[in-house]
Structures are given as structure tokens and as C-alpha cells.
Tab-separated table of C-alpha atoms in Angstrom:
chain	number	residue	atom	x	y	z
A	19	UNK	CA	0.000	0.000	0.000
A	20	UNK	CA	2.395	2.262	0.519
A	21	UNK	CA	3.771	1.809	-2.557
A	22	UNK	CA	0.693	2.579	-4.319
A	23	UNK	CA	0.035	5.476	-1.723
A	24	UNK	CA	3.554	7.429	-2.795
A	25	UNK	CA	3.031	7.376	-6.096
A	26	UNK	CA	-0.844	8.661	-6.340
A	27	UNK	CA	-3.194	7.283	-8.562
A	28	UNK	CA	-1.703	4.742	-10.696
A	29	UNK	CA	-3.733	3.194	-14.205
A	30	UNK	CA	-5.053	0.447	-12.250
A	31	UNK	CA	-6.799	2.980	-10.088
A	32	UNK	CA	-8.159	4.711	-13.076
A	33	UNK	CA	-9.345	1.118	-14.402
A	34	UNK	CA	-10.797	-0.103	-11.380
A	35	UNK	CA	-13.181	3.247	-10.960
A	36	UNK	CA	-14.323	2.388	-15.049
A	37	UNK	CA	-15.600	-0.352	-13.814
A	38	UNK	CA	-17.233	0.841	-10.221
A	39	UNK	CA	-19.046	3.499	-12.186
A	40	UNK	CA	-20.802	0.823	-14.717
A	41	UNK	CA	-21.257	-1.116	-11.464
A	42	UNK	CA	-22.974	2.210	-10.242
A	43	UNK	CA	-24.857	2.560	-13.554
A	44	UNK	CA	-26.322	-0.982	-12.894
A	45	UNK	CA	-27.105	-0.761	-9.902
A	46	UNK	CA	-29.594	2.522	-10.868
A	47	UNK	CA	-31.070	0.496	-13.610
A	48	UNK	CA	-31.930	-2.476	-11.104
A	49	UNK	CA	-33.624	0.586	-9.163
A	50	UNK	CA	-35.693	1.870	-11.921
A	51	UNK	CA	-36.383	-1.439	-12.998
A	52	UNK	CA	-37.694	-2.604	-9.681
A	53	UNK	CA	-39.746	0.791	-9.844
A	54	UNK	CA	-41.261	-0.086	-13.235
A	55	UNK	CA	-42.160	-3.610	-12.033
A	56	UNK	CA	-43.831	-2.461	-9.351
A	57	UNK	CA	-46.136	-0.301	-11.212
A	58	UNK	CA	-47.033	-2.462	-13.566
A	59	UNK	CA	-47.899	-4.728	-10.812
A	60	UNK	CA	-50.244	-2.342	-9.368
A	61	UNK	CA	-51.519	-1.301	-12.764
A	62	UNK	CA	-52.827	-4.522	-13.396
A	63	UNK	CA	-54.610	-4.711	-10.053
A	64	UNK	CA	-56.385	-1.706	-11.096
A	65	UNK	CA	-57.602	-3.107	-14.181
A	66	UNK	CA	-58.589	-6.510	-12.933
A	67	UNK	CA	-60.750	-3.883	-10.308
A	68	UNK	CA	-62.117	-2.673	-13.652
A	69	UNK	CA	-62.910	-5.764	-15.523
A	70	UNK	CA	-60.394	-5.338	-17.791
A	71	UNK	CA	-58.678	-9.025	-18.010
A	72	UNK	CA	-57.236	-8.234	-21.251
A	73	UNK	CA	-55.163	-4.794	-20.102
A	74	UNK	CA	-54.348	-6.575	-17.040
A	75	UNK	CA	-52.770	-9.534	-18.934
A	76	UNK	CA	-50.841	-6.858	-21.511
A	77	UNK	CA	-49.271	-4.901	-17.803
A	78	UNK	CA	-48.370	-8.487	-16.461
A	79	UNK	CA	-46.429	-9.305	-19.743
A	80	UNK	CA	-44.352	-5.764	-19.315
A	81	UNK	CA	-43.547	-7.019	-16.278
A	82	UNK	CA	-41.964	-10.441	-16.742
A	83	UNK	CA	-40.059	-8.561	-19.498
A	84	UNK	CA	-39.124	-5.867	-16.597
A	85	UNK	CA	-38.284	-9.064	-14.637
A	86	UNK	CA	-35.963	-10.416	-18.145
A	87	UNK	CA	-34.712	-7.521	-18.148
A	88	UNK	CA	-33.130	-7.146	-14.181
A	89	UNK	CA	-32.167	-10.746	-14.737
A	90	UNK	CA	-29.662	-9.223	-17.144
A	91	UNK	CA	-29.018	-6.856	-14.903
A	92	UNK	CA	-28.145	-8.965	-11.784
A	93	UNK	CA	-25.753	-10.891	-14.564
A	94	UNK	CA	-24.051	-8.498	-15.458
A	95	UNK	CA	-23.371	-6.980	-12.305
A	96	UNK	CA	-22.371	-10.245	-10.561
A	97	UNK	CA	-19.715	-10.438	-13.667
A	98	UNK	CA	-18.604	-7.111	-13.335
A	99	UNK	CA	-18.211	-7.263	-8.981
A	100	UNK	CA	-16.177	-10.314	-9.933
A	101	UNK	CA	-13.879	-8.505	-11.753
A	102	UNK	CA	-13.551	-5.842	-9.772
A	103	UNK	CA	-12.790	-8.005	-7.029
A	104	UNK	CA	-10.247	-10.133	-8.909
A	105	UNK	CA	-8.057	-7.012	-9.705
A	106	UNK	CA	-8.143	-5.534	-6.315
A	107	UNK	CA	-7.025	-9.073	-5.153
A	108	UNK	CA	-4.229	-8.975	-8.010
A	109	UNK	CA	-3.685	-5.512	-6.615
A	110	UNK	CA	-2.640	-6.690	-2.992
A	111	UNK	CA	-0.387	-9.796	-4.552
A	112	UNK	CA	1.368	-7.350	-6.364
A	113	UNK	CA	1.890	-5.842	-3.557
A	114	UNK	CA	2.904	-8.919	-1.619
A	115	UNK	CA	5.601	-9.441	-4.380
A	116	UNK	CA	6.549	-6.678	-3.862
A	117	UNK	CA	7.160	-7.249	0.067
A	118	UNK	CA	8.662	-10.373	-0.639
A	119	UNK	CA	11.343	-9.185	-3.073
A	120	UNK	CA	12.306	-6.191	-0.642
A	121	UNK	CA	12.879	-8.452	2.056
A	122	UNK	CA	15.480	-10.842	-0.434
A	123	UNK	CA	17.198	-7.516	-1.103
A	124	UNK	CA	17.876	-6.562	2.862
A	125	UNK	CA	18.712	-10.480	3.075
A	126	UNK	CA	21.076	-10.112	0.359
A	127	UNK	CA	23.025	-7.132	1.627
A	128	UNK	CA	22.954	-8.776	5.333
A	129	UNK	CA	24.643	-11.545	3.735
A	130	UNK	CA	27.121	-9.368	2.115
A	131	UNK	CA	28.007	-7.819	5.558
A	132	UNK	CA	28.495	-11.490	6.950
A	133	UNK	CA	31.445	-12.655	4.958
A	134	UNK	CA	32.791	-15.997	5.652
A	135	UNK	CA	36.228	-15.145	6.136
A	136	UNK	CA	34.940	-12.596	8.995
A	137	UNK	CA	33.064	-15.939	10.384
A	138	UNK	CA	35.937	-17.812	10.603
A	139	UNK	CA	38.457	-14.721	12.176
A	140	UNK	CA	35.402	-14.518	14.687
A	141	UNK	CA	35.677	-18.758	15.188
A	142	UNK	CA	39.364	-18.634	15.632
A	143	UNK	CA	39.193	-15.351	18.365
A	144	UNK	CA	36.410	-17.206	19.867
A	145	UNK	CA	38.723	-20.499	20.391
A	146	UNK	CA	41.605	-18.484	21.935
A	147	UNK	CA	39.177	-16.675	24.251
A	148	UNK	CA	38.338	-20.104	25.124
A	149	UNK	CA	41.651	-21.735	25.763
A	150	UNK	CA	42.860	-18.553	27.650
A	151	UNK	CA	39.834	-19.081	29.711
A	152	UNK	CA	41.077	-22.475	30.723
A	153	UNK	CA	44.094	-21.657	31.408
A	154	UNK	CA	42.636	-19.145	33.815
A	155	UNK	CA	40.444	-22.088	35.431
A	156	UNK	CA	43.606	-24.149	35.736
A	157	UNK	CA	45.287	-21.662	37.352
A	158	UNK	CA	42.688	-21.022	39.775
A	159	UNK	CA	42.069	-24.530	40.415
A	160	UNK	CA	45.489	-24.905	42.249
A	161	UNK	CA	44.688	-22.040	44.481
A	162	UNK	CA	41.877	-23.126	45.497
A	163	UNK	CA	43.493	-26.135	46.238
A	164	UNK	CA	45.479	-24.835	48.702
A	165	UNK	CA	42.832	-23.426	50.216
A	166	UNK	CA	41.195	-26.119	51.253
A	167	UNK	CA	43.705	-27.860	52.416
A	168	UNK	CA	44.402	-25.171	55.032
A	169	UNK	CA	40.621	-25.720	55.862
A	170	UNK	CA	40.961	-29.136	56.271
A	171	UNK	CA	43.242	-28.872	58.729
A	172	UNK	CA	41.094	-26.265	60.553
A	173	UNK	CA	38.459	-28.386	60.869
A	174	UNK	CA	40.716	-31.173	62.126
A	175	UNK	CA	41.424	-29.024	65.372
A	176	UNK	CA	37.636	-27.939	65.612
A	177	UNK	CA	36.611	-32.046	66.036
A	178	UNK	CA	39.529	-32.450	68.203
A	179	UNK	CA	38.359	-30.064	70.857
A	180	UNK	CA	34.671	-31.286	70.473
A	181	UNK	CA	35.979	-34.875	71.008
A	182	UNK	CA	37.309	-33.395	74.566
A	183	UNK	CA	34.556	-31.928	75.635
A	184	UNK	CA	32.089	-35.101	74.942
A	185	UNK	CA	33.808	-36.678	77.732
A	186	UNK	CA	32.445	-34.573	80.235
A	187	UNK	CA	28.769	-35.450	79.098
A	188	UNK	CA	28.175	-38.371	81.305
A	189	UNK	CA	27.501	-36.372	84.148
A	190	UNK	CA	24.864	-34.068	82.576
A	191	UNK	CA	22.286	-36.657	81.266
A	192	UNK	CA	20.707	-38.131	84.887
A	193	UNK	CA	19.561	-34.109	85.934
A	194	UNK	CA	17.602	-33.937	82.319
A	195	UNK	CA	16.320	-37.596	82.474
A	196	UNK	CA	14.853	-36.612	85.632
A	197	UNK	CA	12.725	-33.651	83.446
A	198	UNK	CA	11.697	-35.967	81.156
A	199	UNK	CA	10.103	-38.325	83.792
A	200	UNK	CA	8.377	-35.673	85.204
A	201	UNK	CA	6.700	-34.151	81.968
A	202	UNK	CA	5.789	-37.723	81.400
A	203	UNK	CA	3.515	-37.899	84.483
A	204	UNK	CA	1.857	-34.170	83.558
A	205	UNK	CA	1.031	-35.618	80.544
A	206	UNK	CA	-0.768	-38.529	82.214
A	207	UNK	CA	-2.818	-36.596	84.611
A	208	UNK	CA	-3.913	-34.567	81.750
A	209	UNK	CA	-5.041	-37.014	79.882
A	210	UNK	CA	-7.516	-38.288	82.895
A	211	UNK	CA	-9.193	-35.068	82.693
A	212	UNK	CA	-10.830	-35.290	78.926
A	213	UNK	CA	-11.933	-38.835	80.329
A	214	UNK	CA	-13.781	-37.527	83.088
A	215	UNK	CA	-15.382	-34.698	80.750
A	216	UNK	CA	-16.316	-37.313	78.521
A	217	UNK	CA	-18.531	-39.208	81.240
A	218	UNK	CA	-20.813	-36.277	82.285
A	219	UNK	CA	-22.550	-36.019	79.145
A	220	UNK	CA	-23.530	-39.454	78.684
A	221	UNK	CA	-25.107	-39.211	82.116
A	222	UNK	CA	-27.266	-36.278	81.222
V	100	UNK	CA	-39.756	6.043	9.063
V	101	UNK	CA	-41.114	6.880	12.944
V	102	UNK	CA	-42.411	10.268	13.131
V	103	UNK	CA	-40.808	13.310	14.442
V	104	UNK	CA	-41.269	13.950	18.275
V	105	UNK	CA	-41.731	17.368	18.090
V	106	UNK	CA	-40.869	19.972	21.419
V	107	UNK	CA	-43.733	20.931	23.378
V	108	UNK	CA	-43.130	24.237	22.525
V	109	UNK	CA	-44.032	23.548	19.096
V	110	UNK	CA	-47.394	23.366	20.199
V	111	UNK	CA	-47.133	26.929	22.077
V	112	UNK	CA	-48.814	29.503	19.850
V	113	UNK	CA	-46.633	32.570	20.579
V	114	UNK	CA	-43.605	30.256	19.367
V	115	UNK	CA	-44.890	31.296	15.821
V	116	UNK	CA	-44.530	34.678	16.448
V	117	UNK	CA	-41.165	36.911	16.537
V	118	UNK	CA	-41.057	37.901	19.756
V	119	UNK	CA	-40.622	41.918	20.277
V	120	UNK	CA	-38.267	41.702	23.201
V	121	UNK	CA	-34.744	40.910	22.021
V	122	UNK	CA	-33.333	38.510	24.458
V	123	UNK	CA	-36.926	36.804	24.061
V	124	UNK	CA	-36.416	36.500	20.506
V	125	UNK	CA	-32.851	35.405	20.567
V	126	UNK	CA	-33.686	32.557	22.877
V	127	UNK	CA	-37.138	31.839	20.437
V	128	UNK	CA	-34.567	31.850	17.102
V	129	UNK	CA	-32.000	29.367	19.039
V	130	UNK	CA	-35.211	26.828	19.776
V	131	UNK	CA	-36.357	27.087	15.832
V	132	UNK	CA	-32.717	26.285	14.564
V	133	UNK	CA	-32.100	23.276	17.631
V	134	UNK	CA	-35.748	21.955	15.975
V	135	UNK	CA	-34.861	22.485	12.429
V	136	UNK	CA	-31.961	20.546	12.806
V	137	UNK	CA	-33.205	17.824	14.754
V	138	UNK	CA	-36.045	17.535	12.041
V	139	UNK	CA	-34.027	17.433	9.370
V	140	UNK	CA	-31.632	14.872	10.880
V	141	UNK	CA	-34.319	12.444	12.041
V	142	UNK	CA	-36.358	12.087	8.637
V	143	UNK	CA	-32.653	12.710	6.568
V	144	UNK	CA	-33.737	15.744	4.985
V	145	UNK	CA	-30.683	17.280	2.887
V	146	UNK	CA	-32.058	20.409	1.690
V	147	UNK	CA	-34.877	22.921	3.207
V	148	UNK	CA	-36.585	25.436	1.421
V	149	UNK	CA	-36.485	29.107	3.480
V	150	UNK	CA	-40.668	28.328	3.424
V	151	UNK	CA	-39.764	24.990	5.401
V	152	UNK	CA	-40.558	22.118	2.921
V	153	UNK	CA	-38.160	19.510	2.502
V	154	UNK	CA	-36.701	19.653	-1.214
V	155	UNK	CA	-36.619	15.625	-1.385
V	156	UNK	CA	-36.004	13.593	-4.743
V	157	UNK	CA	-38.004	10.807	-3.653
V	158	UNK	CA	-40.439	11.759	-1.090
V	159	UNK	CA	-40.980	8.172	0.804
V	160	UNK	CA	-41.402	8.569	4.308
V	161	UNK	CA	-40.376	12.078	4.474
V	162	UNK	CA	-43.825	14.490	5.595
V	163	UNK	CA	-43.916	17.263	2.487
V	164	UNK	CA	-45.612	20.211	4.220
V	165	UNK	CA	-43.824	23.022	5.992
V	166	UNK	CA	-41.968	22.657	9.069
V	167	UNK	CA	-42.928	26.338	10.101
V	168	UNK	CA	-46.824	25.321	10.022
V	169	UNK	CA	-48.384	23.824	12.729
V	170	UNK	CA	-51.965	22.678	11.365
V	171	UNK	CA	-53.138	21.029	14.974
V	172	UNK	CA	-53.072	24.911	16.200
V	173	UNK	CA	-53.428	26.433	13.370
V	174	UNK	CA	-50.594	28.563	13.736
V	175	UNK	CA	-47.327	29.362	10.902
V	176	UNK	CA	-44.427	31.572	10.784
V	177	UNK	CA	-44.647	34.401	8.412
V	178	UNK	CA	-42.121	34.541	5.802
V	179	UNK	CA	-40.036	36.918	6.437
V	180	UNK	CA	-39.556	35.150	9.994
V	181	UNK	CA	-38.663	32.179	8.278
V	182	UNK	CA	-35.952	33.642	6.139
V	183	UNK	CA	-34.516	34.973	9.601
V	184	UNK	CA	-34.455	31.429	11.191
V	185	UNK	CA	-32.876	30.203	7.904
V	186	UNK	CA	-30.399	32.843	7.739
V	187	UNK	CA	-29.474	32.434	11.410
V	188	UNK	CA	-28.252	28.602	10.526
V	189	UNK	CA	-26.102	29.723	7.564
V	190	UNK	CA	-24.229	32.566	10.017
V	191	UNK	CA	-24.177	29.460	12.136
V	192	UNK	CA	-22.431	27.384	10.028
V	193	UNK	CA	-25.149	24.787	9.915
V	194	UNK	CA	-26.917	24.980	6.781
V	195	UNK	CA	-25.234	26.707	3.337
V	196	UNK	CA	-27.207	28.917	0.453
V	197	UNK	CA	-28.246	26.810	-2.419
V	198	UNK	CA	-27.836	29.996	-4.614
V	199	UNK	CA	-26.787	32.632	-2.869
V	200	UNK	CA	-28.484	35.449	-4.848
V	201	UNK	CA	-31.823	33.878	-4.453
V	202	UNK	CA	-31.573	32.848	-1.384
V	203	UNK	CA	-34.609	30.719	-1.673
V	204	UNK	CA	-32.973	26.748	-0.072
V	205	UNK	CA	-30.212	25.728	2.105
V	206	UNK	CA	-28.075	22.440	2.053
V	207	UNK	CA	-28.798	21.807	5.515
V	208	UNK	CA	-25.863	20.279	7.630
V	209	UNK	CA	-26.684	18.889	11.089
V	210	UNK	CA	-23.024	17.428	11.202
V	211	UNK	CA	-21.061	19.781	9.718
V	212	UNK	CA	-18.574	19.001	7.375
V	213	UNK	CA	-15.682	18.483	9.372
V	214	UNK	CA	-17.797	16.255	11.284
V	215	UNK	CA	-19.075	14.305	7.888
V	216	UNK	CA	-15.153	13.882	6.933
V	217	UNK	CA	-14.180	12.258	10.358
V	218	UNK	CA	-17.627	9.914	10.334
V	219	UNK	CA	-16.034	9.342	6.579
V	220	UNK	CA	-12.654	8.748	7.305
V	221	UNK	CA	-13.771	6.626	10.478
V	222	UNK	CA	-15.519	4.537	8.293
V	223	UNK	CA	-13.028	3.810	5.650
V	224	UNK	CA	-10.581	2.813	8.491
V	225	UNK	CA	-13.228	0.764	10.490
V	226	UNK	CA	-14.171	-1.307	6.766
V	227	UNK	CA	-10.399	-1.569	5.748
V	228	UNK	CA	-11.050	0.211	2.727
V	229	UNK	CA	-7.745	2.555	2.848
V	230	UNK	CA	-6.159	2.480	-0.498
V	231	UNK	CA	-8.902	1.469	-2.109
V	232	UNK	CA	-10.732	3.044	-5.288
V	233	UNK	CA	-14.042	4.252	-3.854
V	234	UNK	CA	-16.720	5.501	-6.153
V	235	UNK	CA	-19.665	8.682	-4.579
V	236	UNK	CA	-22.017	6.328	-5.811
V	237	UNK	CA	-21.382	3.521	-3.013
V	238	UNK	CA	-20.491	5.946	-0.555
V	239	UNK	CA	-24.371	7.354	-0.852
V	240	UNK	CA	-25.754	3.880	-1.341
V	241	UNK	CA	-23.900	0.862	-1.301
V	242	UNK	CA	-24.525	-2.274	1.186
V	243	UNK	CA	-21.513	-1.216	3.434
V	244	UNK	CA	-22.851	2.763	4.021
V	245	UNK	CA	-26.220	1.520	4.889
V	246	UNK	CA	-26.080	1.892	8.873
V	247	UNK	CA	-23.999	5.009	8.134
V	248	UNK	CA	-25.045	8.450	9.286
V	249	UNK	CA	-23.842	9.470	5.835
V	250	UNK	CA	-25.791	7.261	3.271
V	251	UNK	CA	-27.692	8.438	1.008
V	252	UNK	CA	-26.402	12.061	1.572
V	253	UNK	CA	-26.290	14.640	-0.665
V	254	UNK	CA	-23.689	14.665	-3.202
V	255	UNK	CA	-22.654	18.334	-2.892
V	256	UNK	CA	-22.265	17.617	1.209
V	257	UNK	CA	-20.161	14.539	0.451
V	258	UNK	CA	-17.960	16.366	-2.097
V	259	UNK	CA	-17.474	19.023	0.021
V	260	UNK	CA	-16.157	16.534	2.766
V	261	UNK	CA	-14.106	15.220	0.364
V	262	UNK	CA	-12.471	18.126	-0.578
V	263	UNK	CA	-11.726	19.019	3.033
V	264	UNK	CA	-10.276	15.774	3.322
V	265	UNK	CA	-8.347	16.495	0.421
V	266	UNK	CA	-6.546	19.319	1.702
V	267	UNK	CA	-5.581	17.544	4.825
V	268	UNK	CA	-3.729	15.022	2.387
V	269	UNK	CA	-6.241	12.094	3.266
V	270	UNK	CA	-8.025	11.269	0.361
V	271	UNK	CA	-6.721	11.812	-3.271
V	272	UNK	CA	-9.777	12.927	-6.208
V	273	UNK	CA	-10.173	11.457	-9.256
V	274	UNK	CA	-12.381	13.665	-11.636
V	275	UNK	CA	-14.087	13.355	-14.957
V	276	UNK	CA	-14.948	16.851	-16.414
V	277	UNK	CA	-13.932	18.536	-13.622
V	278	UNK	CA	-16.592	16.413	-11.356
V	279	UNK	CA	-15.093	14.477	-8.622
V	280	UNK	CA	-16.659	11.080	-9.625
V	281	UNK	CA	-13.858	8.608	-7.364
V	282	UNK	CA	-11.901	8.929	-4.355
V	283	UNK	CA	-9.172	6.954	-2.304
V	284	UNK	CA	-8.271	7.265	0.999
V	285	UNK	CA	-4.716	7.061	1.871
């Protein structure tokens, strides 16, 4: 469309409004045809009114002519819509074409830009970016290394002094067994309770 | 076509009578253009006459006596009264001299035309019709305008839409003897 828009009206447009206007000139026939059929309709009531069979049969044969005649009409109209609509269709492909033949041309000069020589310069500096990166890793491996060995031996000293200390445990545990036993027996007596709750309502 | 719901006013015997106090009369002359409007946009009345008849081609559905009589109480505006009203809508903006000497009809526009271009342009965009050939013809009375405020309008309201459009670099003409017979949107 835009295409079409920046360069005004182009032959086609001319063509296509030939053929709207006869469309239009149809279409106004179809009316006055209608129009014509109508009133010979209602002129032949009139004379079967009048007891004129004979004038009423001559109006009723003007009007299947009328009726012919729109037949025509509706003909050529449907042939001439089709048309119309076929080159406006024709129209857009051209324009899709168009589209289509733009877009190989932007491909084309991307392609240009994308060499394959500058592909494989970009490969290679990609695989010595690489390889220096290992070497990096390597490096930093070792270090690391090192430091966990010196944590290691941290740690060793940490269990060491924990291993002292457990030794002193026996003494602690009869003072907190002695808690336990005595939570135990709250929870007993609490538990009686809820029994004894339970019994007064069955008595009432 | 429903009739016309006419103002209660309309009905109010002094209403066809030019008031002799000013403000009065300025207030009477903005009722009688509001209802001159509204009656000409409800039964799609293009052109008025200044003695109130609608100028029609084919009268179906549209009433053919004057607007400024009132049969049911037997009251009308005199003349020259009615030439004021009508006057009053061209200063307006609302309604344009058929022949400006004679003064005798108006193209009557309850939208005016930048308002007619917009419902236009609105249209073309809302149908997907942009860039395509477009003859008057269908615009007053094809299938697609027929819910349109604008079908069957008057061709020398439509051109002048057109041609408003035109200079706003919307719509390009295409003319045959110097009458604007196609358009297309862009």
C-alpha cells in the first residue's frame, strides 16, 4: 500500500473506478427497474378492479419482461463485482511481491556484511578466548586447592576439641532424664481429665 | 420512518410569532434552529426550502408540508420570519445557500462538514477500505454505508467533505470533467 500510496493514482486505479461506475450505472437500472415492475404490478390490479382481463394480462407481460430484463441486470453486475474483485485481489499480490522481493534484497546485503572469512576470524578469536579461559580455570584450580587444604586442617582441630569436651557429658544426662520423667507424668494426669469430661454427658 | 417527536413548545402559539423583546427573541430563534436541525436529521432531509418544505427527490417517508406550520393549532411563521431562522443557521455554520443570490434553499448540515469527513474517514478505516478506489455512488448507497449516518447524503455535502479531506492530504480525487466522480483514501 504504501507503494501505491507514494506514487498517487496509478492506471489500475483509473481502471478499477471504469468499472465501479458501470457497477454504479447498474445498480440505478436495477432501481428503476424494480420501480417499473412495481407499477405495472399495481396497474394490473387496477384493471382486474375494472374488468379489464385483457389490459391486465398486456401490464403483467411488461412485467416479466421488466423481470428479463433485471435478470440481465443482476448478470451483469455479478460479472462485473467479480472482476472488480479479482483485480483488487491482483492488486494486494502485487503488492505482496513486492514485500517479498524487498525483504530478499535486505537479506542479500545482510549476507554481504556477513562474509565468511569474517566468520571464521570470529571462530578462531572465539577459540583463543576459550583456551585462555582455561588456562585461567587451571590456574585457579590450584589455588583453590590450597585453600582447602588449610581448611581441612582447621576443621581437624575444631573435632579435636569437640571430642574433649564429649567426655564430660556423662555427668549431665541423669539431671535432664529426671525432666523428662516428670513431663511424662503431667502428661498422664492430663489425659484423665478429657476422660472424666467425657462421662458427664452421657449421664445427662 | 417513525415520526418526528416534536418539542412541546411547538405546540405553544406565541412560538410562531417573533417575539418583540430581544433577548426573548434570541432565545425563540436558538429553539427554531435546535428543531430544524433535529427535524431534518431524524427524517434525513438534505435540503430545506427558506418556506420549510423539505426539497426531497423521492419523497418516501419524508412528511412534504412546511416545518414552520403547525396545522393542529393552526398557527405558521410568516415569511419573512422564516428567512430569519434560515439565515441564522447559515451565520451558524449549519446549513449553506443553495444559490446565494436567491436565497430561496439551504443544504442543511446537522453534522457539519468536518464532522461528515471524520464519520467518513472513520468509516473507511473501520471497513479496511484505505487504499482502495471508492466511487460517490457507493459511498451514498452501497450495502456497506447503509447503517452510516452518511448514506444516502447529498452529493454536494459529500464532495465538500471530500475536498476538506483532500486538503488535509487524506483522500486523493479522481475527476471526470472537472466532477469528482472517485476517491481513495490514503
Amino acid at each position: 500500500m504504501g507503494n501505491s500510496g507514494s506514487k498517487g493514482l496509478s492506471e489500475q486505479d483509473k481502471a478499477i473506478l471504469q468499472l465501479k461506475l458501470q457497477r454504479d450505472n447498474l445498480h440505478k437500472a436495477q432501481t428503476r427497474i424494480n420501480l417499473v415492475i412495481e407499477k405495472e404490478n399495481q396497474v394490473a390490479r387496477q384493471l382486474l378492479r375494472n374488468g379489464q382481463k385483457e389490459r391486465a394480462k398486456l401490464a403483467l407481460r411488461k412485467k416479466r419482461y421488466q423481470e428479463s430484463l433485471i435478470k440481465q441486470v443482476f448478470g451483469q453486475m455479478d460479472t462485473l463485482e467479480q472482476l472488480i474483485s479479482t483485480i483488487e485481489f491482483k492488486l494486494i499480490e502485487k503488492d505482496v511481491l513486492y514485500g517479498l522481493q524487498e525483504g530478499n534484497k535486505v537479506l542479500g546485503q545482510l549476507n554481504n556484511e556477513m562474509s565468511l572469512d569474517k566468520v571464521d576470524k570470529i571462530l578462531d578469536e572465539s577459540d583463543e578466548a576459550i583456551r585462555y579461559q582455561e588456562e585461567i580455570t587451571d590456574l585457579l584450580g590450584t589455588r583453590m586447592n590450597q585453600a582447602d587444604e588449610t581448611a581441612v586442617e582447621e576443621e581437624l582441630e575444631a573435632l579435636e576439641r569437640e571430642t574433649k569436651k564429649t567426655v564430660v557429658l556423662p555427668d549431665v544426662p541423669t539431671v535432664r532424664v529426671g525432666v523428662e520423667d516428670d513431663k511424662e507424668t503431667r502428661n498422664e494426669q492430663k489425659e484423665d481429665k478429657p476422660l472424666q469430661t467425657q462421662k458427664t454427658p452421657v449421664a445427662a | 420512518m417513525s415520526s418526528f417527536e416534536f418539542p412541546s413548545i411547538y405546540n405553544f402559539p406565541p412560538f410562531f410569532t417573533k417575539q418583540p423583546n430581544n433577548s426573548v427573541w434570541k432565545s425563540q430563534l436558538q429553539q427554531w434552529t435546535t428543531l430544524v436541525l433535529d427535524y431534518c436529521k431524524h427524517y434525513r432531509i438534505w435540503r430545506l426550502s427558506t418556506a420549510g418544505t423539505p426539497i426531497v427527490e423521492d419523497a418516501t417517508g419524508v412528511p412534504s408540508d412546511s416545518l414552520f406550520t403547525n396545522s393542529i393549532i393552526d398557527r405558521h411563521l410568516k415569511p419573512e420570519v422564516c428567512q430569519e431562522i434560515i439565515a441564522s443557521l447559515v451565520d451558524q455554520g449549519r446549513a449553506q445557500w443553495i444559490d446565494k443570490t436567491a436565497q430561496k434553499s439551504v443544504l442543511v448540515l446537522w453534522y457539519s462538514i468536518s464532522e461528515w469527513s471524520d464519520l467518513l474517514l472513520n468509516w473507511v478505516d473501520s471497513t479496511g477500505q484505505k487504499g482502495v478506489v471508492l466511487t460517490l455512488y457507493e459511498i451514498q448507497h452501497g450495502n456497506l454505508t447503509l447503517s452510516e449516518e452518511f448514506h444516502s447524503i447529498d452529493e454536494t455535502t459529500l464532495t465538500q467533505a471530500l475536498e476538506l479531506l483532500e486538503k488535509k492530504g487524506k483522500v486523493l480525487m479522481m475527476k471526470e470533467n472537472k466532477n469528482v466522480v472517485g476517491v481513495k483514501f490514503i
